[in-house]
mmCIF file of C-alpha atoms in Angstrom:
data_model
loop_
_atom_site.group_PDB
_atom_site.id
_atom_site.type_symbol
_atom_site.label_atom_id
_atom_site.label_comp_id
_atom_site.label_asym_id
_atom_site.label_seq_id
_atom_site.Cartn_x
_atom_site.Cartn_y
_atom_site.Cartn_z
ATOM 1 C CA UNK A 988 57.708 101.730 -86.034
ATOM 2 C CA UNK A 989 58.768 98.095 -86.124
ATOM 3 C CA UNK A 990 62.336 96.927 -85.536
ATOM 4 C CA UNK A 991 64.243 93.758 -86.216
ATOM 5 C CA UNK A 992 66.601 92.498 -83.546
ATOM 6 C CA UNK A 993 68.282 89.496 -82.011
ATOM 7 C CA UNK A 994 67.084 87.952 -78.743
ATOM 8 C CA UNK A 995 69.806 87.875 -76.062
ATOM 9 C CA UNK A 996 70.109 86.743 -72.443
ATOM 10 C CA UNK A 997 66.856 84.797 -72.828
ATOM 11 C CA UNK A 998 65.801 83.003 -69.618
ATOM 12 C CA UNK A 999 63.190 80.505 -70.735
ATOM 13 C CA UNK A 1000 62.264 79.430 -67.201
ATOM 14 C CA UNK A 1001 61.330 83.007 -66.270
ATOM 15 C CA UNK A 1002 60.151 83.936 -69.757
ATOM 16 C CA UNK A 1003 62.118 87.102 -70.413
ATOM 17 C CA UNK A 1004 65.295 88.489 -71.940
ATOM 18 C CA UNK A 1005 66.480 91.385 -74.098
ATOM 19 C CA UNK A 1006 66.572 92.242 -77.772
ATOM 20 C CA UNK A 1007 69.436 94.033 -79.530
ATOM 21 C CA UNK A 1008 68.293 95.888 -82.685
ATOM 22 C CA UNK A 1009 70.124 94.804 -85.842
ATOM 23 C CA UNK A 1010 70.467 98.386 -87.082
ATOM 24 C CA UNK A 1011 71.876 99.598 -83.748
ATOM 25 C CA UNK A 1012 70.291 101.560 -80.957
ATOM 26 C CA UNK A 1013 68.838 100.918 -77.513
ATOM 27 C CA UNK A 1014 68.256 97.352 -76.449
ATOM 28 C CA UNK A 1015 64.808 96.527 -75.096
ATOM 29 C CA UNK A 1016 63.431 94.240 -72.417
ATOM 30 C CA UNK A 1017 61.180 91.529 -73.854
ATOM 31 C CA UNK A 1018 58.727 89.258 -72.020
ATOM 32 C CA UNK A 1019 57.112 86.062 -73.271
ATOM 33 C CA UNK A 1020 53.690 87.704 -72.967
ATOM 34 C CA UNK A 1021 54.741 90.297 -75.561
ATOM 35 C CA UNK A 1022 54.889 87.627 -78.298
ATOM 36 C CA UNK A 1023 51.738 87.772 -80.406
ATOM 37 C CA UNK A 1024 51.828 84.232 -81.738
ATOM 38 C CA UNK A 1025 54.433 81.548 -82.220
ATOM 39 C CA UNK A 1026 54.654 77.833 -82.924
ATOM 40 C CA UNK A 1027 57.541 77.289 -80.504
ATOM 41 C CA UNK A 1028 59.195 78.871 -77.501
ATOM 42 C CA UNK A 1029 61.716 81.613 -78.317
ATOM 43 C CA UNK A 1030 65.377 80.748 -77.827
ATOM 44 C CA UNK A 1031 68.498 82.826 -77.317
ATOM 45 C CA UNK A 1032 69.704 84.183 -80.670
ATOM 46 C CA UNK A 1033 66.300 84.255 -82.398
ATOM 47 C CA UNK A 1034 65.632 87.124 -84.802
ATOM 48 C CA UNK A 1035 62.428 88.897 -83.783
ATOM 49 C CA UNK A 1036 60.248 91.701 -85.157
ATOM 50 C CA UNK A 1037 58.944 94.112 -82.535
ATOM 51 C CA UNK A 1038 57.788 97.591 -81.599
ATOM 52 C CA UNK A 1039 59.716 99.617 -79.020
ATOM 53 C CA UNK A 1040 58.049 101.437 -76.136
ATOM 54 C CA UNK A 1041 59.797 103.750 -73.691
ATOM 55 C CA UNK A 1042 58.755 103.213 -70.065
ATOM 56 C CA UNK A 1043 58.493 105.862 -67.343
ATOM 57 C CA UNK A 1044 61.910 104.855 -65.937
ATOM 58 C CA UNK A 1045 63.510 105.709 -69.283
ATOM 59 C CA UNK A 1046 64.095 102.096 -70.263
ATOM 60 C CA UNK A 1047 62.704 100.416 -73.367
ATOM 61 C CA UNK A 1048 60.566 97.320 -73.714
ATOM 62 C CA UNK A 1049 59.513 95.351 -76.771
ATOM 63 C CA UNK A 1050 55.817 94.872 -77.582
ATOM 64 C CA UNK A 1051 53.861 93.161 -80.375
ATOM 65 C CA UNK A 1052 56.714 90.708 -80.856
ATOM 66 C CA UNK A 1053 56.869 87.995 -83.503
ATOM 67 C CA UNK A 1054 59.635 85.541 -84.275
ATOM 68 C CA UNK A 1055 61.139 86.182 -87.698
ATOM 69 C CA UNK A 1056 60.572 83.223 -90.055
ATOM 70 C CA UNK A 1057 58.839 81.357 -87.237
ATOM 71 C CA UNK A 1058 58.423 77.675 -87.899
ATOM 72 C CA UNK A 1059 58.181 74.524 -85.877
ATOM 73 C CA UNK A 1060 61.618 73.112 -85.143
ATOM 74 C CA UNK A 1061 62.506 69.710 -86.489
ATOM 75 C CA UNK A 1062 62.168 66.925 -84.004
ATOM 76 C CA UNK A 1063 65.477 66.293 -82.334
ATOM 77 C CA UNK A 1064 67.076 62.978 -83.113
ATOM 78 C CA UNK A 1065 67.507 60.759 -80.100
ATOM 79 C CA UNK A 1066 71.064 60.626 -78.844
ATOM 80 C CA UNK A 1067 73.015 59.051 -76.063
ATOM 81 C CA UNK A 1068 72.609 62.121 -73.830
ATOM 82 C CA UNK A 1069 68.817 61.666 -73.831
ATOM 83 C CA UNK A 1070 68.954 58.060 -72.717
ATOM 84 C CA UNK A 1071 68.521 57.332 -69.028
ATOM 85 C CA UNK A 1072 71.848 56.497 -67.410
ATOM 86 C CA UNK A 1073 72.106 52.833 -66.484
ATOM 87 C CA UNK A 1074 73.655 53.802 -63.139
ATOM 88 C CA UNK A 1075 70.818 56.210 -62.372
ATOM 89 C CA UNK A 1076 68.207 53.620 -63.329
ATOM 90 C CA UNK A 1077 69.893 50.950 -61.215
ATOM 91 C CA UNK A 1078 70.123 53.287 -58.225
ATOM 92 C CA UNK A 1079 66.474 54.358 -58.494
ATOM 93 C CA UNK A 1080 65.150 50.815 -58.921
ATOM 94 C CA UNK A 1081 67.324 49.545 -56.058
ATOM 95 C CA UNK A 1082 66.081 52.288 -53.741
ATOM 96 C CA UNK A 1083 62.442 51.527 -54.575
ATOM 97 C CA UNK A 1084 62.984 47.806 -53.925
ATOM 98 C CA UNK A 1085 64.672 48.521 -50.580
ATOM 99 C CA UNK A 1086 61.826 50.872 -49.674
ATOM 100 C CA UNK A 1087 59.228 48.203 -50.476
ATOM 101 C CA UNK A 1088 61.059 45.464 -48.568
ATOM 102 C CA UNK A 1089 61.585 47.641 -45.501
ATOM 103 C CA UNK A 1090 57.979 48.815 -45.483
ATOM 104 C CA UNK A 1091 56.466 45.332 -45.779
ATOM 105 C CA UNK A 1092 58.916 43.894 -43.242
ATOM 106 C CA UNK A 1093 57.859 46.736 -40.909
ATOM 107 C CA UNK A 1094 61.416 48.051 -40.612
ATOM 108 C CA UNK A 1095 59.920 51.453 -41.486
ATOM 109 C CA UNK A 1096 56.305 52.658 -41.188
ATOM 110 C CA UNK A 1097 54.129 51.789 -44.194
ATOM 111 C CA UNK A 1098 53.293 55.502 -44.352
ATOM 112 C CA UNK A 1099 56.832 56.130 -45.598
ATOM 113 C CA UNK A 1100 56.098 54.015 -48.673
ATOM 114 C CA UNK A 1101 52.857 55.879 -49.341
ATOM 115 C CA UNK A 1102 54.653 59.211 -48.829
ATOM 116 C CA UNK A 1103 57.368 58.455 -51.401
ATOM 117 C CA UNK A 1104 54.763 57.133 -53.830
ATOM 118 C CA UNK A 1105 52.471 60.144 -53.451
ATOM 119 C CA UNK A 1106 55.215 62.768 -53.735
ATOM 120 C CA UNK A 1107 56.734 60.951 -56.721
ATOM 121 C CA UNK A 1108 53.359 60.968 -58.472
ATOM 122 C CA UNK A 1109 52.915 64.695 -57.787
ATOM 123 C CA UNK A 1110 56.454 65.335 -59.042
ATOM 124 C CA UNK A 1111 55.783 63.415 -62.260
ATOM 125 C CA UNK A 1112 52.692 65.562 -62.838
ATOM 126 C CA UNK A 1113 54.747 68.732 -62.190
ATOM 127 C CA UNK A 1114 57.264 67.682 -64.874
ATOM 128 C CA UNK A 1115 54.457 66.832 -67.315
ATOM 129 C CA UNK A 1116 52.820 70.219 -66.721
ATOM 130 C CA UNK A 1117 56.142 72.040 -67.184
ATOM 131 C CA UNK A 1118 56.852 70.262 -70.460
ATOM 132 C CA UNK A 1119 53.350 71.058 -71.719
ATOM 133 C CA UNK A 1120 53.865 74.701 -70.735
ATOM 134 C CA UNK A 1121 57.166 74.822 -72.618
ATOM 135 C CA UNK A 1122 55.554 73.407 -75.753
ATOM 136 C CA UNK A 1123 52.545 75.720 -75.631
ATOM 137 C CA UNK A 1124 54.196 78.968 -74.518
ATOM 138 C CA UNK A 1125 52.632 79.071 -71.048
ATOM 139 C CA UNK A 1126 54.330 80.161 -67.810
ATOM 140 C CA UNK A 1127 56.943 77.602 -66.756
ATOM 141 C CA UNK A 1128 57.319 75.858 -63.400
ATOM 142 C CA UNK A 1129 60.453 77.251 -61.663
ATOM 143 C CA UNK A 1130 63.275 74.724 -61.564
ATOM 144 C CA UNK A 1131 63.630 75.365 -57.817
ATOM 145 C CA UNK A 1132 60.118 73.970 -57.285
ATOM 146 C CA UNK A 1133 61.003 70.782 -59.154
ATOM 147 C CA UNK A 1134 64.153 70.388 -57.061
ATOM 148 C CA UNK A 1135 62.221 70.913 -53.803
ATOM 149 C CA UNK A 1136 59.827 68.132 -54.788
ATOM 150 C CA UNK A 1137 62.807 65.851 -55.450
ATOM 151 C CA UNK A 1138 64.440 66.796 -52.156
ATOM 152 C CA UNK A 1139 61.399 65.909 -50.035
ATOM 153 C CA UNK A 1140 61.054 62.475 -51.619
ATOM 154 C CA UNK A 1141 59.726 62.853 -55.147
ATOM 155 C CA UNK A 1142 63.013 62.127 -56.880
ATOM 156 C CA UNK A 1143 62.047 58.610 -58.106
ATOM 157 C CA UNK A 1144 59.078 60.187 -59.888
ATOM 158 C CA UNK A 1145 61.317 62.972 -61.169
ATOM 159 C CA UNK A 1146 63.832 60.504 -62.576
ATOM 160 C CA UNK A 1147 61.051 58.562 -64.299
ATOM 161 C CA UNK A 1148 59.552 61.785 -65.706
ATOM 162 C CA UNK A 1149 62.893 63.058 -67.002
ATOM 163 C CA UNK A 1150 63.420 59.919 -69.038
ATOM 164 C CA UNK A 1151 59.838 59.040 -69.930
ATOM 165 C CA UNK A 1152 58.926 62.572 -71.007
ATOM 166 C CA UNK A 1153 62.439 63.517 -72.210
ATOM 167 C CA UNK A 1154 62.262 66.644 -70.055
ATOM 168 C CA UNK A 1155 65.219 68.234 -68.211
ATOM 169 C CA UNK A 1156 67.229 65.068 -68.871
ATOM 170 C CA UNK A 1157 69.928 66.723 -70.991
ATOM 171 C CA UNK A 1158 70.351 70.037 -69.142
ATOM 172 C CA UNK A 1159 73.654 69.569 -67.316
ATOM 173 C CA UNK A 1160 73.201 72.212 -64.598
ATOM 174 C CA UNK A 1161 69.721 70.913 -63.781
ATOM 175 C CA UNK A 1162 70.956 67.324 -63.593
ATOM 176 C CA UNK A 1163 73.795 68.254 -61.246
ATOM 177 C CA UNK A 1164 71.400 69.937 -58.818
ATOM 178 C CA UNK A 1165 68.884 67.097 -59.196
ATOM 179 C CA UNK A 1166 71.399 64.463 -58.093
ATOM 180 C CA UNK A 1167 72.427 66.630 -55.136
ATOM 181 C CA UNK A 1168 68.794 66.561 -54.006
ATOM 182 C CA UNK A 1169 68.716 62.785 -54.488
ATOM 183 C CA UNK A 1170 71.814 62.265 -52.339
ATOM 184 C CA UNK A 1171 70.485 64.640 -49.681
ATOM 185 C CA UNK A 1172 67.146 62.824 -49.545
ATOM 186 C CA UNK A 1173 68.716 59.365 -49.385
ATOM 187 C CA UNK A 1174 71.071 60.502 -46.617
ATOM 188 C CA UNK A 1175 68.064 61.840 -44.719
ATOM 189 C CA UNK A 1176 66.259 58.540 -45.242
ATOM 190 C CA UNK A 1177 69.240 56.558 -43.936
ATOM 191 C CA UNK A 1178 69.457 58.816 -40.871
ATOM 192 C CA UNK A 1179 65.741 58.356 -40.197
ATOM 193 C CA UNK A 1180 66.022 54.574 -40.474
ATOM 194 C CA UNK A 1181 68.985 54.567 -38.080
ATOM 195 C CA UNK A 1182 66.970 56.609 -35.575
ATOM 196 C CA UNK A 1183 64.041 54.187 -35.801
ATOM 197 C CA UNK A 1184 66.373 51.222 -35.341
ATOM 198 C CA UNK A 1185 67.810 52.707 -32.144
ATOM 199 C CA UNK A 1186 64.419 52.670 -30.421
#
C-alpha cells in the first residue's frame, strides 16, 4: 500500500528525515537511498509518495519513495546574499598577499606558502565535490569536514569556492562557523610567526 505524506525534519547533509502521512497514522523514517528517482534533492516540506515497512524494533521506515509532482526547481535569481562580502574578499586577498611577501622575504619558511596553497586547493575540490553530490543526489560531505579543512589552512580556497561555486555562501549557521575557523587559523598563524621571530 502506498501513502502520501509530508517530509519533516529533513537533514540534507546526512540524507535522512521523517515523513508524516497526510491521512494520519505513524510517521516513518526516510533515507535518501529510499528515493527511487528524482531530479533534485528532497527538501523539508516536500510531499512524497511511499510504502511503509515495519522494522523489527517496531518502528516504521519509508521505502520506494518518490517526490510528488517532482520537477526541477527554477534557477534561483542572484541576490545580495549570494555575493561575496567585500570585507571578506579584502581580508582574504590581504592575507594571501602578506603570506606571499613573508614567504619570499624569508620571514616564514617557503613551505608555509606551499602548505596554504595545497590545502586551499584540496578544500576547493571538496566544495566542488559536495556541490556536485547535492545536485546529483549522492552522499554529501559532512560540514564538519569542510570546517576542519578551513581550520588547518584551507580557508582561502573555501572562501573562493563558496563564492565561485555559489555553495554554502548563504547558509548563515555555516558561515558563522566558517569565519570562526578563519579567525582561529589566522591567530595560529600569527602565533607561529611570533615564535619564529623570537629565535
